[in-house]
PDB file of C-alpha atoms in Angstrom:
ATOM      1  CA  MET A   1      55.851  91.675  92.371  1.00  0.00           C
ATOM      2  CA  LYS A   2      59.330  93.150  92.598  1.00  0.00           C
ATOM      3  CA  ALA A   3      60.515  90.245  94.743  1.00  0.00           C
ATOM      4  CA  LYS A   4      59.167  87.762  92.192  1.00  0.00           C
ATOM      5  CA  PHE A   5      60.899  89.625  89.358  1.00  0.00           C
ATOM      6  CA  ARG A   6      64.208  89.734  91.244  1.00  0.00           C
ATOM      7  CA  LYS A   7      63.962  86.012  91.957  1.00  0.00           C
ATOM      8  CA  SER A   8      63.261  85.237  88.302  1.00  0.00           C
ATOM      9  CA  LEU A   9      66.110  87.501  87.179  1.00  0.00           C
ATOM     10  CA  ARG A  10      68.510  85.910  89.643  1.00  0.00           C
ATOM     11  CA  THR A  11      67.513  82.431  88.464  1.00  0.00           C
ATOM     12  CA  ALA A  12      68.084  83.395  84.814  1.00  0.00           C
ATOM     13  CA  VAL A  13      71.432  85.072  85.517  1.00  0.00           C
ATOM     14  CA  SER A  14      72.546  82.083  87.603  1.00  0.00           C
ATOM     15  CA  PHE A  15      71.668  79.693  84.757  1.00  0.00           C
ATOM     16  CA  LEU A  16      73.511  81.778  82.166  1.00  0.00           C
ATOM     17  CA  HIS A  17      76.493  82.307  84.477  1.00  0.00           C
ATOM     18  CA  ARG A  18      76.834  78.571  85.139  1.00  0.00           C
ATOM     19  CA  TRP A  19      76.612  77.436  81.535  1.00  0.00           C
ATOM     20  CA  THR A  20      78.658  80.294  80.090  1.00  0.00           C
ATOM     21  CA  GLY A  21      81.368  79.454  82.616  1.00  0.00           C
ATOM     22  CA  LEU A  22      81.329  75.790  81.627  1.00  0.00           C
ATOM     23  CA  VAL A  23      81.544  76.621  77.912  1.00  0.00           C
ATOM     24  CA  LEU A  24      84.321  79.207  78.336  1.00  0.00           C
ATOM     25  CA  GLY A  25      86.184  77.362  81.067  1.00  0.00           C
ATOM     26  CA  LEU A  26      88.515  75.258  78.922  1.00  0.00           C
ATOM     27  CA  VAL A  27      89.408  78.146  76.606  1.00  0.00           C
ATOM     28  CA  LEU A  28      90.086  80.455  79.561  1.00  0.00           C
ATOM     29  CA  VAL A  29      92.298  77.888  81.288  1.00  0.00           C
ATOM     30  CA  LEU A  30      94.347  77.267  78.139  1.00  0.00           C
ATOM     31  CA  ALA A  31      94.558  80.987  77.386  1.00  0.00           C
ATOM     32  CA  GLY A  32      95.646  81.663  80.961  1.00  0.00           C
ATOM     33  CA  LEU A  33      98.342  78.993  80.883  1.00  0.00           C
ATOM     34  CA  SER A  34      99.686  80.112  77.501  1.00  0.00           C
ATOM     35  CA  GLY A  35      99.560  83.750  78.597  1.00  0.00           C
ATOM     36  CA  SER A  36     101.530  82.927  81.742  1.00  0.00           C
ATOM     37  CA  LEU A  37     104.281  81.406  79.612  1.00  0.00           C
ATOM     38  CA  LEU A  38     104.177  84.228  77.074  1.00  0.00           C
ATOM     39  CA  ALA A  39     104.788  86.746  79.843  1.00  0.00           C
ATOM     40  CA  PHE A  40     108.309  85.287  79.780  1.00  0.00           C
ATOM     41  CA  ASP A  41     108.420  84.777  76.006  1.00  0.00           C
ATOM     42  CA  HIS A  42     111.721  86.603  75.518  1.00  0.00           C
ATOM     43  CA  GLU A  43     113.489  84.681  78.274  1.00  0.00           C
ATOM     44  CA  LEU A  44     112.017  81.262  77.455  1.00  0.00           C
ATOM     45  CA  ASP A  45     112.527  81.530  73.694  1.00  0.00           C
ATOM     46  CA  GLY A  46     116.083  82.739  74.237  1.00  0.00           C
ATOM     47  CA  TRP A  47     116.803  79.831  76.569  1.00  0.00           C
ATOM     48  CA  LEU A  48     115.265  77.245  74.229  1.00  0.00           C
ATOM     49  CA  ASN A  49     116.910  78.667  71.100  1.00  0.00           C
ATOM     50  CA  ALA A  50     120.138  80.260  72.261  1.00  0.00           C
ATOM     51  CA  PRO A  51     122.057  79.327  69.056  1.00  0.00           C
ATOM     52  CA  MET A  52     119.596  81.448  67.059  1.00  0.00           C
ATOM     53  CA  LEU A  53     118.625  84.208  69.490  1.00  0.00           C
ATOM     54  CA  ARG A  54     121.915  84.905  71.275  1.00  0.00           C
ATOM     55  CA  ASN A  55     125.094  86.368  69.794  1.00  0.00           C
ATOM     56  CA  THR A  56     127.931  83.899  69.405  1.00  0.00           C
ATOM     57  CA  ALA A  57     130.340  86.004  71.458  1.00  0.00           C
ATOM     58  CA  GLY A  58     127.694  87.384  73.820  1.00  0.00           C
ATOM     59  CA  HIS A  59     127.359  91.117  74.439  1.00  0.00           C
ATOM     60  CA  CYS A  60     129.026  93.644  72.152  1.00  0.00           C
ATOM     61  CA  ALA A  61     129.460  97.309  73.022  1.00  0.00           C
ATOM     62  CA  ALA A  62     128.342  98.596  69.610  1.00  0.00           C
ATOM     63  CA  PRO A  63     125.767  96.350  67.862  1.00  0.00           C
ATOM     64  CA  LEU A  64     125.550  96.576  64.092  1.00  0.00           C
ATOM     65  CA  PRO A  65     122.663  98.643  62.631  1.00  0.00           C
ATOM     66  CA  PRO A  66     119.393  96.982  61.558  1.00  0.00           C
ATOM     67  CA  SER A  67     120.384  97.174  57.893  1.00  0.00           C
ATOM     68  CA  ALA A  68     123.197  94.682  58.584  1.00  0.00           C
ATOM     69  CA  ALA A  69     120.643  92.138  59.802  1.00  0.00           C
ATOM     70  CA  ALA A  70     118.480  92.636  56.705  1.00  0.00           C
ATOM     71  CA  ARG A  71     121.539  92.333  54.488  1.00  0.00           C
ATOM     72  CA  ALA A  72     122.580  89.022  56.097  1.00  0.00           C
ATOM     73  CA  VAL A  73     119.192  87.475  55.319  1.00  0.00           C
ATOM     74  CA  GLN A  74     119.164  88.784  51.747  1.00  0.00           C
ATOM     75  CA  GLN A  75     122.651  87.388  51.176  1.00  0.00           C
ATOM     76  CA  ALA A  76     121.527  83.959  52.410  1.00  0.00           C
ATOM     77  CA  TRP A  77     118.300  84.069  50.364  1.00  0.00           C
ATOM     78  CA  PRO A  78     118.810  86.403  47.387  1.00  0.00           C
ATOM     79  CA  GLY A  79     115.615  88.246  46.610  1.00  0.00           C
ATOM     80  CA  ALA A  80     114.135  87.687  50.070  1.00  0.00           C
ATOM     81  CA  THR A  81     111.622  90.292  51.238  1.00  0.00           C
ATOM     82  CA  VAL A  82     112.416  91.494  54.745  1.00  0.00           C
ATOM     83  CA  GLY A  83     109.223  92.564  56.484  1.00  0.00           C
ATOM     84  CA  ALA A  84     110.278  93.233  60.067  1.00  0.00           C
ATOM     85  CA  ILE A  85     113.322  93.369  62.322  1.00  0.00           C
ATOM     86  CA  THR A  86     113.242  92.925  66.099  1.00  0.00           C
ATOM     87  CA  LEU A  87     116.174  94.709  67.715  1.00  0.00           C
ATOM     88  CA  PRO A  88     118.277  93.292  70.583  1.00  0.00           C
ATOM     89  CA  GLN A  89     116.472  93.959  73.870  1.00  0.00           C
ATOM     90  CA  ALA A  90     119.045  92.618  76.315  1.00  0.00           C
ATOM     91  CA  PRO A  91     122.831  92.189  76.339  1.00  0.00           C
ATOM     92  CA  GLY A  92     123.759  89.281  74.091  1.00  0.00           C
ATOM     93  CA  ASP A  93     120.526  89.267  72.080  1.00  0.00           C
ATOM     94  CA  SER A  94     120.682  88.770  68.325  1.00  0.00           C
ATOM     95  CA  TYR A  95     118.548  90.467  65.696  1.00  0.00           C
ATOM     96  CA  ARG A  96     115.344  88.643  64.744  1.00  0.00           C
ATOM     97  CA  VAL A  97     114.494  89.151  61.083  1.00  0.00           C
ATOM     98  CA  GLN A  98     111.111  88.221  59.608  1.00  0.00           C
ATOM     99  CA  PHE A  99     111.218  87.584  55.865  1.00  0.00           C
ATOM    100  CA  LYS A 100     109.662  85.735  52.935  1.00  0.00           C
ATOM    101  CA  HIS A 101     111.368  83.737  50.205  1.00  0.00           C
ATOM    102  CA  ALA A 102     109.846  81.304  47.731  1.00  0.00           C
ATOM    103  CA  GLU A 103     112.563  78.660  48.174  1.00  0.00           C
ATOM    104  CA  THR A 104     112.311  78.182  51.958  1.00  0.00           C
ATOM    105  CA  THR A 105     109.567  77.614  54.513  1.00  0.00           C
ATOM    106  CA  ALA A 106     111.579  79.588  57.068  1.00  0.00           C
ATOM    107  CA  ASN A 107     110.266  83.072  57.792  1.00  0.00           C
ATOM    108  CA  GLU A 108     112.385  84.195  60.753  1.00  0.00           C
ATOM    109  CA  ALA A 109     116.153  84.277  61.136  1.00  0.00           C
ATOM    110  CA  GLY A 110     118.544  85.164  63.914  1.00  0.00           C
ATOM    111  CA  VAL A 111     121.456  87.424  62.956  1.00  0.00           C
ATOM    112  CA  ASP A 112     124.446  88.045  65.216  1.00  0.00           C
ATOM    113  CA  ALA A 113     124.273  91.689  66.279  1.00  0.00           C
ATOM    114  CA  CYS A 114     128.062  91.822  66.699  1.00  0.00           C
ATOM    115  CA  THR A 115     129.270  90.162  63.498  1.00  0.00           C
ATOM    116  CA  GLY A 116     126.278  90.285  61.142  1.00  0.00           C
ATOM    117  CA  LEU A 117     126.460  86.527  60.559  1.00  0.00           C
ATOM    118  CA  LEU A 118     123.301  84.481  60.037  1.00  0.00           C
ATOM    119  CA  LEU A 119     122.858  82.195  63.053  1.00  0.00           C
ATOM    120  CA  ALA A 120     119.790  80.052  62.279  1.00  0.00           C
ATOM    121  CA  SER A 121     116.260  80.253  60.917  1.00  0.00           C
ATOM    122  CA  ARG A 122     112.827  78.780  61.598  1.00  0.00           C
ATOM    123  CA  ASP A 123     109.239  78.736  60.378  1.00  0.00           C
ATOM    124  CA  ARG A 124     107.182  80.648  62.950  1.00  0.00           C
ATOM    125  CA  ASP A 125     103.982  79.264  61.423  1.00  0.00           C
ATOM    126  CA  ALA A 126     104.913  75.610  61.943  1.00  0.00           C
ATOM    127  CA  VAL A 127     102.529  73.624  64.147  1.00  0.00           C
ATOM    128  CA  THR A 128     105.010  71.588  66.150  1.00  0.00           C
ATOM    129  CA  LEU A 129     106.076  71.434  69.784  1.00  0.00           C
ATOM    130  CA  ASP A 130     109.848  71.198  69.351  1.00  0.00           C
ATOM    131  CA  ARG A 131     112.028  73.778  71.087  1.00  0.00           C
ATOM    132  CA  ALA A 132     112.501  75.925  67.985  1.00  0.00           C
ATOM    133  CA  HIS A 133     108.777  76.426  67.431  1.00  0.00           C
ATOM    134  CA  LEU A 134     107.175  76.114  70.884  1.00  0.00           C
ATOM    135  CA  MET A 135     106.991  79.807  71.832  1.00  0.00           C
ATOM    136  CA  PRO A 136     105.813  81.042  68.393  1.00  0.00           C
ATOM    137  CA  LEU A 137     103.149  78.308  68.467  1.00  0.00           C
ATOM    138  CA  LEU A 138     101.968  79.369  71.925  1.00  0.00           C
ATOM    139  CA  LEU A 139     101.777  82.992  70.763  1.00  0.00           C
ATOM    140  CA  ARG A 140      99.668  82.095  67.730  1.00  0.00           C
ATOM    141  CA  TRP A 141      97.394  79.917  69.880  1.00  0.00           C
ATOM    142  CA  HIS A 142      96.982  82.672  72.457  1.00  0.00           C
ATOM    143  CA  MET A 143      96.256  85.363  69.857  1.00  0.00           C
ATOM    144  CA  THR A 144      94.367  83.473  67.124  1.00  0.00           C
ATOM    145  CA  LEU A 145      93.629  79.862  68.201  1.00  0.00           C
ATOM    146  CA  LEU A 146      95.886  78.958  65.220  1.00  0.00           C
ATOM    147  CA  GLN A 147      93.145  80.229  62.893  1.00  0.00           C
ATOM    148  CA  GLY A 148      94.521  83.574  61.754  1.00  0.00           C
ATOM    149  CA  LYS A 149      92.186  86.563  61.552  1.00  0.00           C
ATOM    150  CA  THR A 150      89.090  84.411  62.083  1.00  0.00           C
ATOM    151  CA  GLY A 151      90.521  82.976  65.286  1.00  0.00           C
ATOM    152  CA  ARG A 152      91.404  86.446  66.548  1.00  0.00           C
ATOM    153  CA  GLU A 153      87.821  87.598  65.994  1.00  0.00           C
ATOM    154  CA  VAL A 154      86.431  84.495  67.709  1.00  0.00           C
ATOM    155  CA  LEU A 155      88.600  85.253  70.733  1.00  0.00           C
ATOM    156  CA  GLY A 156      87.290  88.813  70.710  1.00  0.00           C
ATOM    157  CA  TRP A 157      83.695  87.591  70.937  1.00  0.00           C
ATOM    158  CA  LEU A 158      84.648  85.045  73.602  1.00  0.00           C
ATOM    159  CA  ALA A 159      86.250  87.854  75.588  1.00  0.00           C
ATOM    160  CA  LEU A 160      82.988  89.796  75.350  1.00  0.00           C
ATOM    161  CA  ALA A 161      81.133  86.720  76.637  1.00  0.00           C
ATOM    162  CA  TRP A 162      83.667  86.593  79.468  1.00  0.00           C
ATOM    163  CA  VAL A 163      82.826  90.201  80.367  1.00  0.00           C
ATOM    164  CA  ALA A 164      79.146  89.204  80.549  1.00  0.00           C
ATOM    165  CA  LEU A 165      80.087  86.178  82.664  1.00  0.00           C
ATOM    166  CA  LEU A 166      81.976  88.379  85.122  1.00  0.00           C
ATOM    167  CA  LEU A 167      79.209  90.964  85.351  1.00  0.00           C
ATOM    168  CA  GLY A 168      76.679  88.206  85.972  1.00  0.00           C
ATOM    169  CA  GLY A 169      78.893  86.762  88.686  1.00  0.00           C
ATOM    170  CA  LEU A 170      79.183  90.152  90.361  1.00  0.00           C
ATOM    171  CA  TYR A 171      75.406  90.511  90.324  1.00  0.00           C
ATOM    172  CA  LEU A 172      74.987  87.105  91.962  1.00  0.00           C
ATOM    173  CA  ALA A 173      77.758  87.509  94.530  1.00  0.00           C
ATOM    174  CA  TRP A 174      77.322  91.173  95.466  1.00  0.00           C
ATOM    175  CA  PRO A 175      76.633  91.183  99.220  1.00  0.00           C
ATOM    176  CA  ARG A 176      73.954  93.094 101.033  1.00  0.00           C
ATOM    177  CA  PRO A 177      75.074  96.078 103.123  1.00  0.00           C
ATOM    178  CA  GLY A 178      77.019  94.900 106.142  1.00  0.00           C
ATOM    179  CA  HIS A 179      77.690  91.410 104.730  1.00  0.00           C
ATOM    180  CA  TRP A 180      80.995  92.015 102.934  1.00  0.00           C
ATOM    181  CA  ARG A 181      83.063  90.231 105.565  1.00  0.00           C
ATOM    182  CA  ARG A 182      80.933  87.121 105.269  1.00  0.00           C
ATOM    183  CA  SER A 183      81.032  87.192 101.465  1.00  0.00           C
ATOM    184  CA  LEU A 184      84.834  87.405 101.423  1.00  0.00           C
ATOM    185  CA  SER A 185      85.398  84.540 103.879  1.00  0.00           C
ATOM    186  CA  VAL A 186      85.260  80.748 103.615  1.00  0.00           C
ATOM    187  CA  THR A 187      83.491  78.780 106.350  1.00  0.00           C
ATOM    188  CA  ARG A 188      85.401  75.893 107.894  1.00  0.00           C
ATOM    189  CA  GLY A 189      83.952  72.474 108.591  1.00  0.00           C
ATOM    190  CA  VAL A 190      81.215  72.589 105.948  1.00  0.00           C
ATOM    191  CA  SER A 191      80.622  70.366 102.926  1.00  0.00           C
ATOM    192  CA  ALA A 192      83.009  70.356  99.979  1.00  0.00           C
ATOM    193  CA  PHE A 193      80.300  71.886  97.790  1.00  0.00           C
ATOM    194  CA  ARG A 194      79.751  74.735 100.242  1.00  0.00           C
ATOM    195  CA  THR A 195      83.493  75.324 100.559  1.00  0.00           C
ATOM    196  CA  SER A 196      83.884  75.445  96.770  1.00  0.00           C
ATOM    197  CA  TYR A 197      80.958  77.833  96.438  1.00  0.00           C
ATOM    198  CA  GLU A 198      82.251  80.244  99.082  1.00  0.00           C
ATOM    199  CA  LEU A 199      85.783  80.093  97.690  1.00  0.00           C
ATOM    200  CA  HIS A 200      84.462  80.826  94.191  1.00  0.00           C
ATOM    201  CA  ARG A 201      82.391  83.748  95.481  1.00  0.00           C
ATOM    202  CA  ALA A 202      85.210  85.272  97.530  1.00  0.00           C
ATOM    203  CA  ALA A 203      87.831  84.852  94.796  1.00  0.00           C
ATOM    204  CA  GLY A 204      85.454  86.283  92.201  1.00  0.00           C
ATOM    205  CA  LEU A 205      84.696  89.385  94.236  1.00  0.00           C
ATOM    206  CA  ILE A 206      88.380  89.982  94.957  1.00  0.00           C
ATOM    207  CA  ALA A 207      89.611  89.408  91.396  1.00  0.00           C
ATOM    208  CA  ALA A 208      86.628  90.818  89.480  1.00  0.00           C
ATOM    209  CA  LEU A 209      88.163  94.180  88.588  1.00  0.00           C
ATOM    210  CA  LEU A 210      91.419  92.639  87.337  1.00  0.00           C
ATOM    211  CA  LEU A 211      89.559  89.984  85.349  1.00  0.00           C
ATOM    212  CA  LEU A 212      87.291  92.617  83.789  1.00  0.00           C
ATOM    213  CA  VAL A 213      90.378  94.515  82.627  1.00  0.00           C
ATOM    214  CA  VAL A 214      91.858  91.326  81.127  1.00  0.00           C
ATOM    215  CA  ALA A 215      88.584  90.391  79.418  1.00  0.00           C
ATOM    216  CA  GLY A 216      87.944  93.931  78.182  1.00  0.00           C
ATOM    217  CA  THR A 217      91.404  94.331  76.677  1.00  0.00           C
ATOM    218  CA  GLY A 218      91.052  90.877  75.113  1.00  0.00           C
ATOM    219  CA  PHE A 219      87.873  92.070  73.412  1.00  0.00           C
ATOM    220  CA  PHE A 220      89.611  95.182  72.048  1.00  0.00           C
ATOM    221  CA  MET A 221      92.578  93.129  70.800  1.00  0.00           C
ATOM    222  CA  GLY A 222      90.357  90.594  69.057  1.00  0.00           C
ATOM    223  CA  LEU A 223      87.927  93.117  67.562  1.00  0.00           C
ATOM    224  CA  PRO A 224      89.888  96.386  67.375  1.00  0.00           C
ATOM    225  CA  GLN A 225      87.643  98.110  64.832  1.00  0.00           C
ATOM    226  CA  LEU A 226      84.486  97.385  66.816  1.00  0.00           C
ATOM    227  CA  GLY A 227      86.285  98.449  69.976  1.00  0.00           C
ATOM    228  CA  ARG A 228      87.293 101.772  68.426  1.00  0.00           C
ATOM    229  CA  GLN A 229      83.720 102.352  67.271  1.00  0.00           C
ATOM    230  CA  LEU A 230      82.386 101.737  70.776  1.00  0.00           C
ATOM    231  CA  VAL A 231      84.912 104.112  72.329  1.00  0.00           C
ATOM    232  CA  ALA A 232      84.268 106.708  69.609  1.00  0.00           C
ATOM    233  CA  SER A 233      80.580 106.706  70.533  1.00  0.00           C
ATOM    234  CA  VAL A 234      81.399 108.174  73.955  1.00  0.00           C
ATOM    235  CA  ALA A 235      84.798 109.853  73.504  1.00  0.00           C
ATOM    236  CA  THR A 236      87.130 111.361  70.925  1.00  0.00           C
ATOM    237  CA  VAL A 237      89.411 108.728  69.409  1.00  0.00           C
ATOM    238  CA  PRO A 238      92.697 109.901  67.827  1.00  0.00           C
ATOM    239  CA  PRO A 239      93.611 108.598  64.358  1.00  0.00           C
ATOM    240  CA  ASP A 240      95.280 105.194  64.300  1.00  0.00           C
ATOM    241  CA  ALA A 241      98.947 105.763  63.410  1.00  0.00           C
ATOM    242  CA  ARG A 242      99.114 102.215  62.039  1.00  0.00           C
ATOM    243  CA  ALA A 243      96.676 103.223  59.293  1.00  0.00           C
ATOM    244  CA  ALA A 244      98.970 105.980  58.003  1.00  0.00           C
ATOM    245  CA  ALA A 245      99.666 105.844  54.272  1.00  0.00           C
ATOM    246  CA  LEU A 246     101.777 107.975  51.944  1.00  0.00           C
ATOM    247  CA  ALA A 247     102.121 108.382  48.202  1.00  0.00           C
ATOM    248  CA  PRO A 248     104.594 106.051  46.461  1.00  0.00           C
ATOM    249  CA  LEU A 249     108.167 107.267  46.117  1.00  0.00           C
ATOM    250  CA  ALA A 250     108.810 109.459  43.119  1.00  0.00           C
ATOM    251  CA  PRO A 251     111.179 108.140  40.431  1.00  0.00           C
ATOM    252  CA  GLY A 252     114.724 108.477  41.716  1.00  0.00           C
ATOM    253  CA  GLU A 253     113.599 109.252  45.276  1.00  0.00           C
ATOM    254  CA  ALA A 254     115.618 107.233  47.796  1.00  0.00           C
ATOM    255  CA  GLU A 255     114.006 105.188  50.566  1.00  0.00           C
ATOM    256  CA  ILE A 256     115.237 106.019  54.055  1.00  0.00           C
ATOM    257  CA  GLY A 257     115.872 102.320  54.716  1.00  0.00           C
ATOM    258  CA  TRP A 258     115.999 100.390  57.983  1.00  0.00           C
ATOM    259  CA  ASP A 259     118.633 102.594  59.593  1.00  0.00           C
ATOM    260  CA  GLY A 260     116.887 105.814  58.600  1.00  0.00           C
ATOM    261  CA  ALA A 261     113.578 104.500  59.946  1.00  0.00           C
ATOM    262  CA  ALA A 262     115.240 103.560  63.245  1.00  0.00           C
ATOM    263  CA  ALA A 263     116.818 107.001  63.543  1.00  0.00           C
ATOM    264  CA  LYS A 264     113.536 108.765  62.748  1.00  0.00           C
ATOM    265  CA  ALA A 265     111.612 106.636  65.250  1.00  0.00           C
ATOM    266  CA  ARG A 266     114.083 107.451  68.018  1.00  0.00           C
ATOM    267  CA  GLU A 267     113.940 111.122  67.081  1.00  0.00           C
ATOM    268  CA  LEU A 268     110.140 111.236  67.331  1.00  0.00           C
ATOM    269  CA  SER A 269     109.784 109.108  70.459  1.00  0.00           C
ATOM    270  CA  PRO A 270     110.119 110.035  74.155  1.00  0.00           C
ATOM    271  CA  THR A 271     113.679 109.930  75.436  1.00  0.00           C
ATOM    272  CA  ASP A 272     112.910 107.007  77.749  1.00  0.00           C
ATOM    273  CA  ALA A 273     111.352 104.862  74.994  1.00  0.00           C
ATOM    274  CA  THR A 274     113.275 101.892  73.603  1.00  0.00           C
ATOM    275  CA  LEU A 275     112.966 100.799  69.990  1.00  0.00           C
ATOM    276  CA  VAL A 276     111.763  97.197  69.904  1.00  0.00           C
ATOM    277  CA  MET A 277     110.795  96.439  66.304  1.00  0.00           C
ATOM    278  CA  LEU A 278     110.778  97.946  62.830  1.00  0.00           C
ATOM    279  CA  ARG A 279     108.217  96.834  60.264  1.00  0.00           C
ATOM    280  CA  ARG A 280     108.338  97.777  56.572  1.00  0.00           C
ATOM    281  CA  ASP A 281     105.024  98.228  54.759  1.00  0.00           C
ATOM    282  CA  PRO A 282     105.800  99.226  51.145  1.00  0.00           C
ATOM    283  CA  ALA A 283     102.133  98.977  50.116  1.00  0.00           C
ATOM    284  CA  ARG A 284     101.350 101.979  52.332  1.00  0.00           C
ATOM    285  CA  GLY A 285     104.742 103.629  51.965  1.00  0.00           C
ATOM    286  CA  VAL A 286     105.680 103.549  55.656  1.00  0.00           C
ATOM    287  CA  TYR A 287     107.906 101.969  58.244  1.00  0.00           C
ATOM    288  CA  GLN A 288     106.284 101.186  61.586  1.00  0.00           C
ATOM    289  CA  ALA A 289     108.376 101.411  64.736  1.00  0.00           C
ATOM    290  CA  ARG A 290     107.237  99.666  67.892  1.00  0.00           C
ATOM    291  CA  MET A 291     108.568 101.117  71.121  1.00  0.00           C
ATOM    292  CA  ARG A 292     108.845  99.483  74.518  1.00  0.00           C
ATOM    293  CA  ARG A 293     106.345 101.952  75.957  1.00  0.00           C
ATOM    294  CA  ALA A 294     103.413  99.982  74.487  1.00  0.00           C
ATOM    295  CA  PRO A 295     101.163 100.757  72.768  1.00  0.00           C
ATOM    296  CA  ASP A 296     103.136 103.735  71.400  1.00  0.00           C
ATOM    297  CA  ARG A 297     103.812 103.477  67.675  1.00  0.00           C
ATOM    298  CA  VAL A 298     105.644 105.816  65.359  1.00  0.00           C
ATOM    299  CA  ALA A 299     105.280 105.709  61.582  1.00  0.00           C
ATOM    300  CA  ALA A 300     108.191 106.985  59.492  1.00  0.00           C
ATOM    301  CA  SER A 301     108.043 107.705  55.774  1.00  0.00           C
ATOM    302  CA  PRO A 302     110.329 105.795  53.390  1.00  0.00           C
ATOM    303  CA  GLY A 303     111.005 109.137  51.751  1.00  0.00           C
TER     304      GLY A 303
END
């Protein structure tokens, strides 16, 4: 009876594993290729768009403060709302300023960190493969399938299906005691089908742990609230600093501004952390500071 049940279970898992793999295969290949390029996003985008993302004179010993970058954009587009500033991460890098203005489709500008001059701008949301928009397009595809929040959630569920696919594969490929060597080897001189099967089995067993980490983190990135709820069911989850909110500024109370937020973030962060980005969220009364030691975040009050 047990043998019959195990055979039926194995047949069902094999069927689901095969068809889930076929359905997910194209998405996983495209996500893997885009992710491989995005691992070098800073270098590739800088190479493709040097006039916008590199200072005109190269490295300067004392870059201007973030407020100078915001000011350059607001001078070019009076009334523009600056939402985020990415700080120079390597010698010669410019500031990257994300903004909104009704009279332009551009939403990101490069500002020379040495002189404060506006270098160039682009629309990060444009769906085009030219050099100015290639890397932002790949990022949006990788994170949202170009479908915003809905696409991000779809990817989260696909990542969960990938976890199930991997667990099913482990169940099917897990060797009996004493057969590990055979399961991790590929027989020579057999049919192409047999070679492909053994290669798939060996590669899956070797890479399973890494792939489970990738799939699991993809699930948490796509469905963060559900992920937090699952973790909270078995462990204590600290409050999300990104959800911090403060009362609006009192009349006459001054905002700390971009430079004050940068100083506060550095003050509150570990000494070996590097400030990567500042984001202003006036609706919640905070600045968010993203540090290089991901996923550390520090929220600083505008007051």
